[in-house]
XYZ file of C-alpha atoms in Angstrom:
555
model
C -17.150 -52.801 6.594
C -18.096 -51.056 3.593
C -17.532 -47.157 2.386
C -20.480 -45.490 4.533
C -19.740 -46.931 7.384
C -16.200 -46.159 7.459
C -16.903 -42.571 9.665
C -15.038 -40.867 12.296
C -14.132 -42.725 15.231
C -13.622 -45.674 12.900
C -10.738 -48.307 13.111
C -9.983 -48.852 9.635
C -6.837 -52.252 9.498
C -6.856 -52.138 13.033
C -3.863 -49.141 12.761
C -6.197 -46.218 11.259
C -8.723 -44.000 12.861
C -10.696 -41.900 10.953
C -10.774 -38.875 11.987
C -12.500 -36.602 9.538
C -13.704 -36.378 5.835
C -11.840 -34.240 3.641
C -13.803 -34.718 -0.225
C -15.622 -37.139 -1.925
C -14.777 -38.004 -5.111
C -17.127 -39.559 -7.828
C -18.138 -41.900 -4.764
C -14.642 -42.294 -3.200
C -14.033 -40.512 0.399
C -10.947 -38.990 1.117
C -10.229 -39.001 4.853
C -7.654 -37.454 7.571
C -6.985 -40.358 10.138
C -4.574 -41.152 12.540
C -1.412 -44.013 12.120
C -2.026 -45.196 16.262
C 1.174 -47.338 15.640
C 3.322 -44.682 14.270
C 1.037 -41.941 16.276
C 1.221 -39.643 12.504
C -1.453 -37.776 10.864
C -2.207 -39.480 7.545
C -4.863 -39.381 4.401
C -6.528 -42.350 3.580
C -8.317 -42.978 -0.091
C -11.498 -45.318 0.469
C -13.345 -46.945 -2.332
C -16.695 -48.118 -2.190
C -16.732 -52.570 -1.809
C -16.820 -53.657 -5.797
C -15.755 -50.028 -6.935
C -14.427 -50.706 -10.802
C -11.097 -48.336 -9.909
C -9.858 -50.694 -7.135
C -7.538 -52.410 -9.485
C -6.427 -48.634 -10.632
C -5.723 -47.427 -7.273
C -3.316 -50.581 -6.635
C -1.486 -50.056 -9.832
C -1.199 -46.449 -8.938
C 0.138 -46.668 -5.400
C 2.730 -48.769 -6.781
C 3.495 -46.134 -9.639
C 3.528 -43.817 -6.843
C 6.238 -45.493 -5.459
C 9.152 -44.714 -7.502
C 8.269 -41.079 -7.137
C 11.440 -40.477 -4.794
C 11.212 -36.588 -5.221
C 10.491 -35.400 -1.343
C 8.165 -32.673 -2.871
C 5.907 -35.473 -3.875
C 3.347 -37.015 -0.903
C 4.320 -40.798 -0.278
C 2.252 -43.788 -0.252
C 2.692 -45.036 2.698
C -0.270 -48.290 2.331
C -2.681 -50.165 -0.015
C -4.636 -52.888 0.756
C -8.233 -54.056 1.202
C -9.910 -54.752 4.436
C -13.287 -56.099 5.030
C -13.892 -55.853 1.216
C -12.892 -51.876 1.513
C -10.174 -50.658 -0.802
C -8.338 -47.822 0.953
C -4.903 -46.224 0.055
C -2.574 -44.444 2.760
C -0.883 -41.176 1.781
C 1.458 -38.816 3.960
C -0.324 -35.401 5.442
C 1.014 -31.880 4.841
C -0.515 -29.140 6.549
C -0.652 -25.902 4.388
C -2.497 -23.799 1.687
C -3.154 -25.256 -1.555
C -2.645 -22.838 -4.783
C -6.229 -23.331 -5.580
C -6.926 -21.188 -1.835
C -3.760 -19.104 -2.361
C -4.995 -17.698 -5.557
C -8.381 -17.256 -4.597
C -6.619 -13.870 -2.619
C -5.094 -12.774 -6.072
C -2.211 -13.520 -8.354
C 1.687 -14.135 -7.274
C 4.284 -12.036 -7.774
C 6.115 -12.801 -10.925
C 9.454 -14.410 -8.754
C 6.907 -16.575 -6.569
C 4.866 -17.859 -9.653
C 8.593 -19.074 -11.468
C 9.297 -20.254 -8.015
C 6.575 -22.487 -7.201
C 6.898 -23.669 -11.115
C 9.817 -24.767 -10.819
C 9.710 -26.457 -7.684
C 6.917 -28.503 -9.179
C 8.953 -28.989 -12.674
C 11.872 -30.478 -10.826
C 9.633 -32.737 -9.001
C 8.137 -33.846 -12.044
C 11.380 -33.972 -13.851
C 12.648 -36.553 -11.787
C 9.191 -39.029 -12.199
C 9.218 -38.765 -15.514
C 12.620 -40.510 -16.053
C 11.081 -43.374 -14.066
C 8.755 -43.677 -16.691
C 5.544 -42.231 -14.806
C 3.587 -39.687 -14.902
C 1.481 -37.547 -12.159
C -1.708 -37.108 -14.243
C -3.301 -34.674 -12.181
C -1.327 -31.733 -11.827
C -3.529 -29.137 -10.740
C -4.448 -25.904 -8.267
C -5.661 -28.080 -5.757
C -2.737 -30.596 -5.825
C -0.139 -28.732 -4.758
C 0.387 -27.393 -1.730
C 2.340 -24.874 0.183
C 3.345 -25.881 3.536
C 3.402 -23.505 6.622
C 7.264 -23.691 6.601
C 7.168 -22.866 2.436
C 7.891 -25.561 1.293
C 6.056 -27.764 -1.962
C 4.229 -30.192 -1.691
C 2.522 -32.332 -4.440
C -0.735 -34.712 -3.642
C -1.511 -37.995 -5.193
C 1.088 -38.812 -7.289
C -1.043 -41.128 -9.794
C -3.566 -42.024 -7.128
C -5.351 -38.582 -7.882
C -5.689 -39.646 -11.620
C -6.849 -42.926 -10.565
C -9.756 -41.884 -8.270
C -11.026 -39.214 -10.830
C -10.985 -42.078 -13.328
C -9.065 -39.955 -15.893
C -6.151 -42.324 -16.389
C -2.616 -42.772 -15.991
C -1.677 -39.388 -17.863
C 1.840 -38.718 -20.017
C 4.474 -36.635 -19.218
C 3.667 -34.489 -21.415
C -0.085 -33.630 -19.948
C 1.683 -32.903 -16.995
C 3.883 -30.153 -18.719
C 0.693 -29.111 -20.391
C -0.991 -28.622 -16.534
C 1.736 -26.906 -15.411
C 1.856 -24.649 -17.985
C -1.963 -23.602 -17.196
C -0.659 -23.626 -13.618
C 1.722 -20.952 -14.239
C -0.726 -19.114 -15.969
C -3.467 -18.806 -13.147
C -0.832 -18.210 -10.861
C 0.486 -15.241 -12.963
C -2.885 -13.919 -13.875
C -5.205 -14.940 -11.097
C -7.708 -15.992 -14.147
C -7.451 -19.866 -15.864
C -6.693 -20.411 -19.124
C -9.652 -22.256 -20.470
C -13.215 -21.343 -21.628
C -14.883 -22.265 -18.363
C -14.566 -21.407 -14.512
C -12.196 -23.618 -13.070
C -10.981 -23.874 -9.617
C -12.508 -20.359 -8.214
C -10.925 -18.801 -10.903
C -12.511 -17.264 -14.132
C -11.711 -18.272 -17.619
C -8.799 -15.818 -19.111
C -9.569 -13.710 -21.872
C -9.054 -14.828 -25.552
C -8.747 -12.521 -28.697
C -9.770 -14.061 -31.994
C -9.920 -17.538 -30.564
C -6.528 -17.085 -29.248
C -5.472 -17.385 -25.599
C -3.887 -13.719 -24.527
C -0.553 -13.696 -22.985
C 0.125 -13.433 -19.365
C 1.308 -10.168 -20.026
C -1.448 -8.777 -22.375
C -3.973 -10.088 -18.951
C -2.355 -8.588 -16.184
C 0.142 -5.605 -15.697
C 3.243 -6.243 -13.974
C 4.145 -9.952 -15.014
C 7.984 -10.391 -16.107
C 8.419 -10.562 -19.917
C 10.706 -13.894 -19.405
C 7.693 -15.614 -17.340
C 4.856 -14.804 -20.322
C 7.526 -16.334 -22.626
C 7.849 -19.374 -20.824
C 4.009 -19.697 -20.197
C 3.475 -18.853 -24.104
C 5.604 -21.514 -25.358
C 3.914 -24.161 -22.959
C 0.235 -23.004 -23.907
C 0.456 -21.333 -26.991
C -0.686 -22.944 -30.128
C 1.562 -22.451 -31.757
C 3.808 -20.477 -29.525
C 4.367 -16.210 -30.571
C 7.247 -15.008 -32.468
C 8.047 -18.639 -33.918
C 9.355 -19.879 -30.479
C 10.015 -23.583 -29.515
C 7.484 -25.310 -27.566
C 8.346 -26.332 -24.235
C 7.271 -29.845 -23.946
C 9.322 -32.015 -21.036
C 9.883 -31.089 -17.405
C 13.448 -31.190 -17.604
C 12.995 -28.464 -19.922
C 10.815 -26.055 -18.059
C 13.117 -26.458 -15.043
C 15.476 -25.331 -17.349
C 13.706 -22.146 -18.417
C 12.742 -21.288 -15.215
C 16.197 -21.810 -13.490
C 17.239 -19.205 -15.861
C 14.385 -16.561 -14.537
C 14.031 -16.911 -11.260
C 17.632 -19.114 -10.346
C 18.199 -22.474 -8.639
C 17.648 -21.879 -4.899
C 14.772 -23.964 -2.697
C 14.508 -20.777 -0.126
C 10.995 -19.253 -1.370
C 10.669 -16.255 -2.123
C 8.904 -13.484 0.306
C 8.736 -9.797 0.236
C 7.506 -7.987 -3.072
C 10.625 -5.584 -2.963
C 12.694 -9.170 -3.032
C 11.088 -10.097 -6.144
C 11.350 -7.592 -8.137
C 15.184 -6.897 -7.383
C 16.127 -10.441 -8.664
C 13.757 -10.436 -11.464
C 15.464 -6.968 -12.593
C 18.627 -8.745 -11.831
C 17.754 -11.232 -14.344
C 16.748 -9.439 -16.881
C 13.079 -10.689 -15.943
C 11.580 -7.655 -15.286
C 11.115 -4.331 -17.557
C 9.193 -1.231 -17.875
C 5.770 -3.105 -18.605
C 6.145 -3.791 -14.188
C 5.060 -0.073 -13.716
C 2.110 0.292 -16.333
C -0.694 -0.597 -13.053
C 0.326 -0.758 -9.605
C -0.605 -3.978 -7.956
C -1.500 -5.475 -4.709
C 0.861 -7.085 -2.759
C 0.129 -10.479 -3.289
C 0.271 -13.461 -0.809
C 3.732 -14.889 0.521
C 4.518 -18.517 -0.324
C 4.537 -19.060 3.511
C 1.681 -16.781 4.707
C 0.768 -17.274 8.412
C -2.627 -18.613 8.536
C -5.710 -16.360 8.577
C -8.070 -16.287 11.643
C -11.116 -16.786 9.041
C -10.249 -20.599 8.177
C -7.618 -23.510 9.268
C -4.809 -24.367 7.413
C -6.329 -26.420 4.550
C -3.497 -29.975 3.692
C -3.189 -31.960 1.389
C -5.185 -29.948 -1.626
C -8.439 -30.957 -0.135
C -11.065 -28.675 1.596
C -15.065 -28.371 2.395
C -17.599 -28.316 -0.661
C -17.480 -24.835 -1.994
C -19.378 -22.758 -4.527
C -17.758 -23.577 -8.326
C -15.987 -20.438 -8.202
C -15.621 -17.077 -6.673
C -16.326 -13.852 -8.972
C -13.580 -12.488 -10.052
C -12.676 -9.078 -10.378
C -12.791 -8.009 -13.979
C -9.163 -8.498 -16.116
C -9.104 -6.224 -19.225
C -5.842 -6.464 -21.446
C -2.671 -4.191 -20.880
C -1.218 -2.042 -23.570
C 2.327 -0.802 -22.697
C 2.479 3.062 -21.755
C 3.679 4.781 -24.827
C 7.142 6.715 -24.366
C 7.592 10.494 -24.316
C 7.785 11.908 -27.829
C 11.095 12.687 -29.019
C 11.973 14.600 -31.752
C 14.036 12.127 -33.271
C 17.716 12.465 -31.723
C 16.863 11.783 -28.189
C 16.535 15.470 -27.563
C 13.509 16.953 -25.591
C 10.712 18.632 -27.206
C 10.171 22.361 -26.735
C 6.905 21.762 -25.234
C 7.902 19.067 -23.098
C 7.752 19.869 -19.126
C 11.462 20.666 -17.940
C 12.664 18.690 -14.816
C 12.463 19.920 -11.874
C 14.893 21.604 -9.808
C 18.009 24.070 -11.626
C 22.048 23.874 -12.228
C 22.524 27.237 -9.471
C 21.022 24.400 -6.513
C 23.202 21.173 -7.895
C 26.103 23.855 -8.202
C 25.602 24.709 -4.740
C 25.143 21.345 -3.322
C 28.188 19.924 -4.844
C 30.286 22.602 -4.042
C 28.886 22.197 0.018
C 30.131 18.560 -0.748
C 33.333 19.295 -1.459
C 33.863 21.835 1.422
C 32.841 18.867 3.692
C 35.127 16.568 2.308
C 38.388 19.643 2.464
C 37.597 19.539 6.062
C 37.723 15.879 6.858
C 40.873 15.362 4.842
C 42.284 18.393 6.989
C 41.287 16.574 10.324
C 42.875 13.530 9.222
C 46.237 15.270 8.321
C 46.267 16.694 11.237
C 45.227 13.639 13.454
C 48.283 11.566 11.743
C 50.985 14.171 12.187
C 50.074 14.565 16.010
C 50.166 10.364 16.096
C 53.183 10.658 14.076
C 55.337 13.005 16.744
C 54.126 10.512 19.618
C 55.401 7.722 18.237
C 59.112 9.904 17.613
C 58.863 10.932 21.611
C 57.995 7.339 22.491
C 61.261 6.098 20.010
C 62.930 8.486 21.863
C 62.152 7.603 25.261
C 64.076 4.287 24.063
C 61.277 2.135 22.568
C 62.063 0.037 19.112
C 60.926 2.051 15.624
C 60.084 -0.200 13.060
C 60.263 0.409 9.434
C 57.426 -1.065 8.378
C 54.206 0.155 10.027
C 51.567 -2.333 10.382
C 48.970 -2.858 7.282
C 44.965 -4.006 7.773
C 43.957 -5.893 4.501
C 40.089 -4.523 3.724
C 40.454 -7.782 1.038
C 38.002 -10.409 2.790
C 40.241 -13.780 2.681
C 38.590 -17.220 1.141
C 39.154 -18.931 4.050
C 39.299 -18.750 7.852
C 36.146 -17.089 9.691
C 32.953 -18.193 10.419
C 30.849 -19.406 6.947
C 27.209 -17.477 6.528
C 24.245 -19.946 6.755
C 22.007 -18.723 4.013
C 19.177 -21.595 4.967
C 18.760 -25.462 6.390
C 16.166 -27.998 5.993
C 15.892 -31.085 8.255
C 16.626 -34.425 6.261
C 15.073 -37.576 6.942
C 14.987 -39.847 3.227
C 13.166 -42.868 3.336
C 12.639 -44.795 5.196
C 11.971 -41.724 7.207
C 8.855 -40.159 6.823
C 10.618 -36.487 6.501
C 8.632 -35.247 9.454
C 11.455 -34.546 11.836
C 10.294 -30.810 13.145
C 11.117 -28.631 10.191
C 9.882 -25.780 11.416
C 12.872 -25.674 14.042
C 15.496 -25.856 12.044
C 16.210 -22.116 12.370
C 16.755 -22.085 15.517
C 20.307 -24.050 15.033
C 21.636 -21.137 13.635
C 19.938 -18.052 15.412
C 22.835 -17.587 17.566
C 20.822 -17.734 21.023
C 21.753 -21.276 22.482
C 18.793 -21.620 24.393
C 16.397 -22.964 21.351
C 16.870 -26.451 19.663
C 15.828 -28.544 17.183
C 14.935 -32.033 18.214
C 14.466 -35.526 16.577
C 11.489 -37.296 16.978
C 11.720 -39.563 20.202
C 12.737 -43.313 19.014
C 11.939 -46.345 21.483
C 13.988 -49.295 22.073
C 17.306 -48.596 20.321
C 19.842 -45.750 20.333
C 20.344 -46.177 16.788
C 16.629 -44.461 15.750
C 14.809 -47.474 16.995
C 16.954 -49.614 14.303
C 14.400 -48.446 11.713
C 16.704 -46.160 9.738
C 20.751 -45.459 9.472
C 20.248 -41.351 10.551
C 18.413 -37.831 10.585
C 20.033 -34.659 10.892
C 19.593 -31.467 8.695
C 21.300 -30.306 5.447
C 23.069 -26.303 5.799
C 23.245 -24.212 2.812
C 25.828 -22.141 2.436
C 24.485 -20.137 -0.358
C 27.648 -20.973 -2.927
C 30.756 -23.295 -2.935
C 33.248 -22.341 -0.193
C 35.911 -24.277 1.813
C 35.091 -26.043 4.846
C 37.585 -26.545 7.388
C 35.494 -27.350 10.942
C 31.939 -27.870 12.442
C 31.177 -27.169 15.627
C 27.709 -28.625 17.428
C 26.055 -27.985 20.338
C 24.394 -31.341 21.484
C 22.233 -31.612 24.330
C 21.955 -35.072 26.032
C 25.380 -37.732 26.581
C 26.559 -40.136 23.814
C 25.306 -39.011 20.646
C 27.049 -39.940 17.522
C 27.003 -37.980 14.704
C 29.089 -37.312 11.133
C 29.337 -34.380 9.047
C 28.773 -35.100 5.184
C 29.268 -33.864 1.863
C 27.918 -34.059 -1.446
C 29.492 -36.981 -2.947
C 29.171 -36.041 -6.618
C 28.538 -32.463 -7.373
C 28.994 -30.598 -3.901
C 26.777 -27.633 -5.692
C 23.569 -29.845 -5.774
C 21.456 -31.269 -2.651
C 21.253 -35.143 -2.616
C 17.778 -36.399 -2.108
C 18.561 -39.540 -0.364
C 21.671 -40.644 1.501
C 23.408 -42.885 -0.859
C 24.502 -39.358 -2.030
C 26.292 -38.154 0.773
C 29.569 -38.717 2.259
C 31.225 -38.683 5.203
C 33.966 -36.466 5.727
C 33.982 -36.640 10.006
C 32.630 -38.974 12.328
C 32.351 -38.434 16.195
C 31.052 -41.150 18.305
C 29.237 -41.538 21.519
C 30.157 -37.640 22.468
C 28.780 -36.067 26.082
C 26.501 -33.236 26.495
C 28.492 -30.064 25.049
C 30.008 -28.627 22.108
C 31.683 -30.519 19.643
C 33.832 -29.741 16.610
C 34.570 -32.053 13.424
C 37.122 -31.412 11.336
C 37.368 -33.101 7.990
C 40.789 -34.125 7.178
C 41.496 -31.545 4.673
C 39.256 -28.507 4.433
C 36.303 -29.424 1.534
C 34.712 -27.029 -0.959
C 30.916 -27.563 -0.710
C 27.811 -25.480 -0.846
C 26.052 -28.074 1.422
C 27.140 -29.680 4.618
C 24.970 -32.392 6.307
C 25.032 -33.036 10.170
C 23.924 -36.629 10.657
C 23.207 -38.340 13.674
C 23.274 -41.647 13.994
C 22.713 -42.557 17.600
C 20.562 -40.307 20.288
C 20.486 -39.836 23.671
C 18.248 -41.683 26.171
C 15.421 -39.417 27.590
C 12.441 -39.889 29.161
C 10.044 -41.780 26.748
C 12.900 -43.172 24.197
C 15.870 -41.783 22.542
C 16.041 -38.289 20.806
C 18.675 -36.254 19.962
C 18.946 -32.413 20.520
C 21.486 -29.592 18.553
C 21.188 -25.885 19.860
C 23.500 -24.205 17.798
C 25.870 -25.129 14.687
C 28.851 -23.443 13.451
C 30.572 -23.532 10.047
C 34.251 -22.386 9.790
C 35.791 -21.889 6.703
């Protein structure tokens, strides 16, 4: 078997059938197949027989390994077959950036978003001692449920032949990341990846800002210090992930829910501080959600990789933004004579406020007058021989820390290796929506009750948006003897643990029938996230799966 005549159809290992070709790469194909024994979508990396980078693709699939961040795309195989090289990646179906931004810039609160999401991904390779090395457009991806996604974690460098990269050439990346996705244009002298080059002013890259109206001043600092050379107004550069993720934390905050709607973003960038008058100088466009539904004109492009295209797209023309300048003043804040007077006059705000306040005499007389006719029933009924009490009963309008139902703000399924995280995210929702009659469901396991003995548990991490005290869980199960736990944090119980070393159990329910159950940890817990992990399914028809309709937090 060689590279050309691995095609569709093909049975690459005996496990992988081709299925179709995604890019070619300096000679290398890049293909979507399908795992037959594990019946999953995959991408597999093939390499001419005798191709000089085989040794670099092995040594990169097994730097790939110690990225645990579930943002990056796992490598699931390596090996060579019939003198083929080929590498097996996980598939995410989504958008990548690269097609995102070919519809226009992000919002300033989707841009820090997506940043960050990436920086905190890379944050946590580089203290393994690895690097991506081809951070890029095209290499990150947003899936259809939102979520990031980033593609071949040093098995991108290694097919392009560009090397292992450093940490800080990722930074670097990111930074021109940031950039496009602020400005729409890239910040280099050439085309790159449909987008045109940004415009520079005496051999100096412009700002974010000075490219495009409407980007937050906090953002074009942040970009500034990772591009600029050196950065404006004497500011340190921004050199490690760890301290982007930092920087951007402090723009556009810590949460994992992307954001959405336009009128979103700019209330928590104003919020921030993020945002200032420079926002209103050109209206823009709305520009593309992070989890757009996909357009009728093309599929849903995974994994970074789509059809041969032209270079780039023409762009529309980007001219730098000068702030607007303020009204003149006279010099004590006072209007000019030959300014335009506001609108309206003192006789109509006279007469509206005084309508106000004759609205407001009548409902305090209606109340007075309501209370004295409850008042002289409750002196006929103590008459009539019923007890008067001395103290009248009070309603608290004080909302108390704990008791009541806790607010969901968001969940994400949670399957850590040696799960391959694929356990129907997108109906997660639909544990919380309040109508019992849509579930979320495992994937069906054969063989075993236990998940086919292949892992410990699945189940699906609840945010509750900030600390608060937990005192019972209720779940709906569908389907006799599941067992399940609830968990905690075990370290910081503000933070999301990636795998499940960092959970703990706080409740444990086994072998429970059809029907609701509730688990109460033995003394209500403070947490911000609460896991519900099952660890043995029901029997149904082609294996063992396990079903939750609804879940309830108490406080």
């Amino acid at each position: 078997m060689s590279n050309q005549t691995v095609s569709p159809g093909a049975l690459l290992a005996g496990r992988y059938r081709i299925a179709e070709l995604l890019a070619e790469i300096d000679g290398a194909r890049v293909w979507r197949a399908v795992d037959e024994v594990l019946s999953r979508a995959v991408v597999v990396d093939v390499l001419p027989v005798g191709d000089p980078r085989t040794n670099l693709l092995f040594d990169a699939a097994r730097r790939a390994a110690a990225a645990n961040d579930p943002r990056f795309l796992r490598v699931l195989d390596c090996d060579i077959h019939d003198g083929v090289t080929y590498c097996v990646r996980e598939w995410a179906g989504g958008r990548p950036l690269e097609r995102m931004l070919s519809s226009g810039p992000l919002t300033g609160q989707q841009a820090g978003w997506l940043a960050r999401e990436v920086s905190e991904a890379l944050e946590n390779l580089h203290r393994t001692g690895y690097a991506h090395g081809a951070i890029n457009p095209a290499s990150v991806v947003v899936t259809d449920a939102g979520a990031i996604k980033i593609v071949g974690v040093a098995t991108e460098a290694a097919l392009r032949s560009s090397g292992a990269g450093s940490p800080e050439e990722d930074v670097h990346s990111l930074g021109e990341l940031l950039f496009a996705s602020l400005t729409g244009r890239w910040p280099g002298p050439v085309p790159a990846w449909g987008l045109q080059p940004a415009p520079v002013e005496h051999g100096r890259l412009l700002s974010p800002r000075q490219v495009r109206a409407g980007v937050p001043r906090s953002l074009d600092d942040i970009s500034d210090r990772l591009l600029g050379d050196p950065p404006r107004h004497h500011a340190p550069p921004i050199t490690s992930a760890a301290g982007l993720s930092a920087a951007l934390s402090g723009v556009v905050g810590s949460s994992h829910e992307p954001p959405n709607q336009m009128d979103e973003t700019v209330q928590v960038a104003r919020q921030n501080g993020s945002i200032d008058d420079a926002t209103q100088v050109v209206p823009q466009a709305g520009p593309p959600a992070l989890d757009p539904t996909p357009r009728p004109t093309y599929d849903s492009e995974p994994n970074g990789y789509r059809q041969p295209q032209p270079a780039y797209n023409t762009a529309a023309e980007t001219r730098p933004v000068r702030r607007q300048t303020p009204p003149p003043s006279n010099g004590n804040g006072r209007r000019r004579h030959d300014e335009p007077k506001p609108k309206g006059s003192w006789g109509g705000r006279i007469l509206i406020l005084l309508a106000i306040l004759a609205l407001l005499s009548v409902v305090a007389m209606a109340q007075f007058l309501l209370k004295g006719a409850m008042n002289n029933d409750q002196d006929n009924g103590n008459k009539g021989g019923g007890t008067s009490s001395s103290n009248a009963p009070q309603t608290s309008t004080t909302p108390s820390s704990t008791g009541g139902k806790a607010t969901i703000a968001g969940a994400a399924d949670f399957d850590p290796p040696p799960g391959n995280r694929e356990e129907h995210h997108k109906d997660v929702p639909n544990t919380y929506d309040g109508d019992p009659s849509t579930t979320w469901k495992t994937q069906s396991y054969r063989n075993k009750p236990n998940l086919g003995g292949i892992k410990s548990g699945v189940g699906i991490i609840y945010d509750l948006g900030a600390k608060t005290t937990v005192s019972a869980v209720a779940v709906a199960l569908q389907g006799n003897d599941t067992s399940l736990q609830i968990m905690i944090p075990s370290g910081d119980t503000a933070t999301s643990p990636t795998t499940i070393s960092g959970w703990k159990a706080v409740a444990t329910k086994a072998d429970q029938a059809e029907g609701t159950v509730t688990l109460n940890p033995s003394a209500p817990t403070e947490t911000r996230y609460v896991l519900v992990w099952l660890t043995k399914l029901p029997k149904v028809a082609d294996g063992y799966q396990g079903t939750i309709s609804e879940v309830s937090i108490q406080k």
